[in-house]
Amino acid sequence: MDYILLAVLVGDGHLALEYIVDLLQRVILVSPLSAAAGQEYVHAAQQVVAIHTDLTNKISEIKGETHGTLRLGISVQRGMQILPRVLPEFMSRYPHVRVELEEFGSNTLEKMVLDGTCDLALITTTPSNSRLRYQLIENEEILLIAARSTQLARRVPNGTPLHIAQAKEERFISLAVGHSIRTVQDRLFLLSGIQPEILLESHNFEACRRLTLALGAVMLCPDAYVSRVPDLDLSEKLNAYPLLDGDMMRHFYLCCRRDMHFTRYMEDFLLILRQELAQS
């Protein structure tokens, strides 16, 4: 491992990875790896790559250079909403910074930041890991949206606060496991003692929102996706209801490891993001 760290310190990531491969081969020849041992070596390799990336960024900044790689985690839907407004300004300031997108749900992205496969993640979560730094971007409220063809929409006027149990006879469109709003949904169902029909699940938020309308269903949805949508006609065909089942506020954070060097271009990315959201 000393050779690997030396290779990282002199800035030769390829050499470091060669040492890792060689080490893995020698260990496997001596004793076949169990699944757990294999995962440990993969985790070690990810950490070496993360260290190399962090050191490269630090050295670049010391030299006054504006080169580097920003591995940015964001959900597909949030990316559609935010990135077209943020990246043009960011890339005009830093044309030599390569942006690599990792598109997953919040729970998955938080784990990727921890294991070093993602530098920054824009996630909706509750800060819970002491190894991570969470910078609040904005707060949002979870609503229940319903196609106007549903019995709920015919019975309850648009915008009326209600309990999730009032929708127990409706069919739900659901985000898949791994998304923070799915965690909220499962908790609400459990606490309310209801088991509504889940018509289908998807990782694609926009597909869920459109299918809610097309299939005459309901779904949980952050208010940001009701008020900041490019297709207002769709929103005008859906009712939105605040929920009375406890605290329905969510918190949107930029998340990174505490031990990671926060470069100047990362700071500017955060600044541009805040400015753009403040205008909406």
C-alpha positions in Angstrom: 0.0 0.0 0.0 3.0 2.3 0.6 3.8 2.1 -3.2 0.2 3.0 -4.0 0.2 6.0 -1.8 3.5 7.2 -3.2 2.1 6.9 -6.7 -0.9 9.0 -5.7 1.3 11.6 -4.0 3.4 12.2 -7.1 0.2 12.6 -9.1 0.4 9.4 -11.1 -3.1 7.9 -10.8 -2.5 5.4 -13.5 0.5 4.1 -11.7 -1.5 3.8 -8.5 -4.2 1.8 -10.2 -1.5 -0.5 -11.7 -0.3 -1.2 -8.2 -3.8 -1.9 -7.0 -4.4 -4.4 -9.9 -1.0 -6.1 -9.2 -1.9 -6.3 -5.5 -5.3 -7.9 -6.2 -3.7 -10.4 -8.5 -1.1 -11.5 -6.0 -3.7 -11.8 -3.2 -6.1 -13.8 -5.4 -3.3 -16.2 -6.4 -2.5 -16.8 -2.7 -6.1 -17.3 -1.6 -9.4 -16.9 -3.5 -11.3 -13.8 -2.3 -14.6 -14.1 -0.5 -17.3 -11.7 -1.6 -16.7 -9.6 1.6 -13.0 -9.4 1.0 -13.5 -8.5 -2.7 -15.8 -5.6 -1.6 -13.1 -4.4 0.8 -10.5 -4.2 -2.0 -13.0 -2.4 -4.3 -13.7 0.1 -1.5 -9.9 0.6 -1.0 -9.4 1.2 -4.7 -12.3 3.8 -4.7 -10.6 5.6 -1.8 -7.3 5.7 -3.6 -8.9 7.2 -6.7 -10.8 9.7 -4.5 -7.5 10.7 -2.8 -5.8 11.1 -6.1 -8.6 13.3 -7.4 -8.6 15.5 -4.3 -4.8 15.9 -4.4 -4.9 16.8 -8.1 -7.5 19.4 -7.4 -5.4 20.9 -4.6 -2.2 21.1 -6.7 -4.1 22.6 -9.6 -5.6 25.3 -7.3 -2.1 26.1 -5.8 -0.8 26.6 -9.3 -3.7 28.9 -10.0 -5.0 26.6 -12.7 -8.7 26.2 -13.5 -8.6 22.6 -14.7 -10.1 19.6 -13.0 -13.1 17.2 -12.9 -16.3 17.8 -11.0 -18.2 14.6 -10.4 -21.7 15.9 -9.7 -24.5 13.7 -8.4 -28.1 14.8 -9.0 -31.4 13.1 -9.7 -32.6 13.0 -13.3 -35.6 15.2 -12.6 -33.7 17.7 -10.5 -31.1 17.8 -13.2 -33.7 18.7 -15.8 -34.9 21.5 -13.6 -31.6 23.0 -12.4 -28.6 22.1 -14.7 -29.8 24.0 -17.9 -29.8 27.2 -15.7 -26.5 26.6 -13.8 -24.1 24.8 -16.1 -23.9 27.4 -18.9 -22.7 30.1 -16.5 -20.4 27.6 -14.7 -18.8 26.3 -17.9 -18.3 29.8 -19.3 -16.3 30.6 -16.1 -14.5 27.2 -16.1 -14.2 25.9 -19.7 -11.4 23.5 -18.7 -13.3 21.8 -15.8 -14.9 18.6 -16.9 -18.3 17.9 -15.4 -19.3 14.2 -15.0 -22.9 13.6 -14.0 -24.0 10.7 -11.7 -27.8 10.5 -12.0 -29.4 8.5 -9.1 -31.8 9.0 -6.2 -30.7 10.9 -3.1 -30.1 7.8 -0.9 -27.8 6.3 -3.5 -25.9 9.5 -4.1 -25.2 10.0 -0.5 -23.5 6.6 -0.4 -21.5 7.5 -3.5 -20.2 10.7 -1.9 -19.1 8.6 1.1 -17.3 6.0 -1.0 -15.5 8.7 -3.1 -17.2 8.0 -6.4 -18.9 11.3 -6.4 -17.5 14.8 -5.3 -20.7 16.8 -4.8 -24.3 15.6 -4.6 -27.4 17.6 -4.7 -29.8 15.6 -2.5 -32.9 15.8 -0.4 -32.2 14.2 2.9 -31.9 14.5 6.6 -28.2 15.1 7.7 -27.2 12.0 9.5 -23.6 11.2 8.7 -20.7 12.9 10.6 -18.3 12.2 7.7 -20.3 14.4 5.4 -20.8 18.2 5.1 -24.4 19.3 4.3 -25.0 22.8 2.9 -28.7 23.8 2.8 -29.8 25.0 -0.6 -33.6 25.3 0.0 -36.6 23.9 1.7 -39.6 22.3 0.0 -42.9 20.9 0.9 -44.3 17.5 -0.1 -47.7 17.6 -1.7 -50.2 15.0 -2.9 -51.0 15.6 -6.6 -54.0 14.0 -8.2 -55.4 13.8 -11.7 -58.6 15.7 -11.9 -60.3 12.5 -13.1 -59.8 10.9 -9.7 -62.6 10.6 -7.1 -60.3 12.6 -4.7 -60.1 15.5 -7.1 -63.8 15.5 -7.7 -64.5 15.4 -3.9 -61.9 17.7 -2.5 -61.2 21.2 -4.0 -57.7 21.9 -5.3 -55.3 23.2 -2.6 -57.3 21.9 0.4 -55.0 20.4 3.1 -55.8 16.8 3.7 -54.5 13.6 5.3 -53.0 10.8 3.2 -55.6 8.4 4.4 -58.2 10.4 2.4 -56.5 9.0 -0.7 -56.5 5.4 0.4 -58.9 4.3 -2.3 -56.9 5.9 -5.1 -54.2 4.3 -7.2 -50.7 5.6 -6.5 -47.8 6.1 -9.0 -44.6 5.7 -6.9 -41.0 6.5 -7.2 -38.8 3.4 -6.8 -36.8 2.5 -3.7 -33.7 4.7 -3.4 -35.4 8.0 -3.8 -36.0 10.0 -0.6 -39.6 10.7 -1.4 -40.3 7.0 -1.6 -39.0 6.7 2.0 -41.4 9.4 3.0 -44.3 7.7 1.2 -43.6 4.3 2.9 -43.5 5.9 6.3 -46.8 7.8 5.7 -48.5 4.6 4.6 -47.3 2.8 7.7 -48.2 5.5 10.2 -51.6 6.0 8.6 -52.3 2.2 8.5 -53.2 2.2 4.8 -52.1 0.0 1.9 -53.2 1.7 -1.3 -52.7 0.1 -4.7 -49.4 0.9 -6.2 -50.2 1.0 -9.9 -46.5 1.2 -11.0 -43.0 2.3 -9.8 -40.3 4.1 -11.7 -37.0 5.8 -11.1 -38.1 8.5 -13.6 -39.8 11.3 -11.8 -41.1 13.0 -14.9 -42.6 9.7 -16.2 -44.3 9.3 -12.8 -45.8 12.8 -13.0 -47.1 12.4 -16.5 -48.5 8.9 -15.8 -50.3 10.2 -12.8 -52.3 12.4 -15.2 -52.6 9.8 -18.0 -53.7 6.9 -15.7 -56.0 8.9 -13.4 -53.8 8.4 -10.3 -52.2 10.2 -7.4 -48.6 10.6 -6.3 -46.4 12.4 -3.7 -44.6 15.3 -5.2 -42.3 18.2 -3.9 -43.9 21.6 -4.4 -40.8 22.6 -6.4 -42.0 20.2 -9.2 -45.4 21.8 -9.2 -44.4 25.5 -9.2 -41.2 25.2 -11.4 -42.3 23.0 -14.3 -41.8 24.0 -17.9 -45.1 22.5 -19.0 -47.7 24.5 -17.1 -50.5 22.8 -19.0 -49.7 19.6 -17.2 -49.8 21.3 -13.8 -53.2 22.9 -14.6 -54.6 19.4 -15.1 -53.5 18.1 -11.7 -54.8 19.1 -8.3 -52.2 19.7 -5.5 -53.0 19.1 -1.8 -50.8 20.0 1.2 -50.6 17.1 3.7 -51.6 17.3 7.3 -49.6 14.1 8.4 -46.9 15.8 10.4 -43.9 17.6 9.1 -44.0 17.5 5.3 -41.0 19.8 4.8 -37.9 18.4 3.0 -34.5 19.9 2.9 -32.4 20.1 -0.3 -28.6 20.1 0.3 -25.3 20.1 -1.4 -23.4 17.3 0.1 -19.7 16.5 0.1 -17.1 14.7 2.3 -15.7 16.7 5.2 -12.1 15.6 4.3 -12.4 16.7 0.7 -10.7 19.8 -0.6 -13.5 22.2 -1.7 -12.0 23.9 -4.8 -12.7 27.4 -6.0 -14.7 26.1 -8.9 -16.8 24.0 -6.5 -17.4 27.2 -4.4 -18.5 29.0 -7.6 -20.8 26.2 -8.6 -22.5 26.5 -5.3 -22.7 30.3 -5.6 -24.3 30.1 -9.2 -26.7 27.5 -8.0 -27.9 29.7 -5.1 -28.3 32.7 -7.3 -30.3 30.8 -9.9 -32.7 29.3 -7.4 -33.2 32.6 -5.7 -34.5 34.0 -8.9 -37.2 31.4 -9.3 
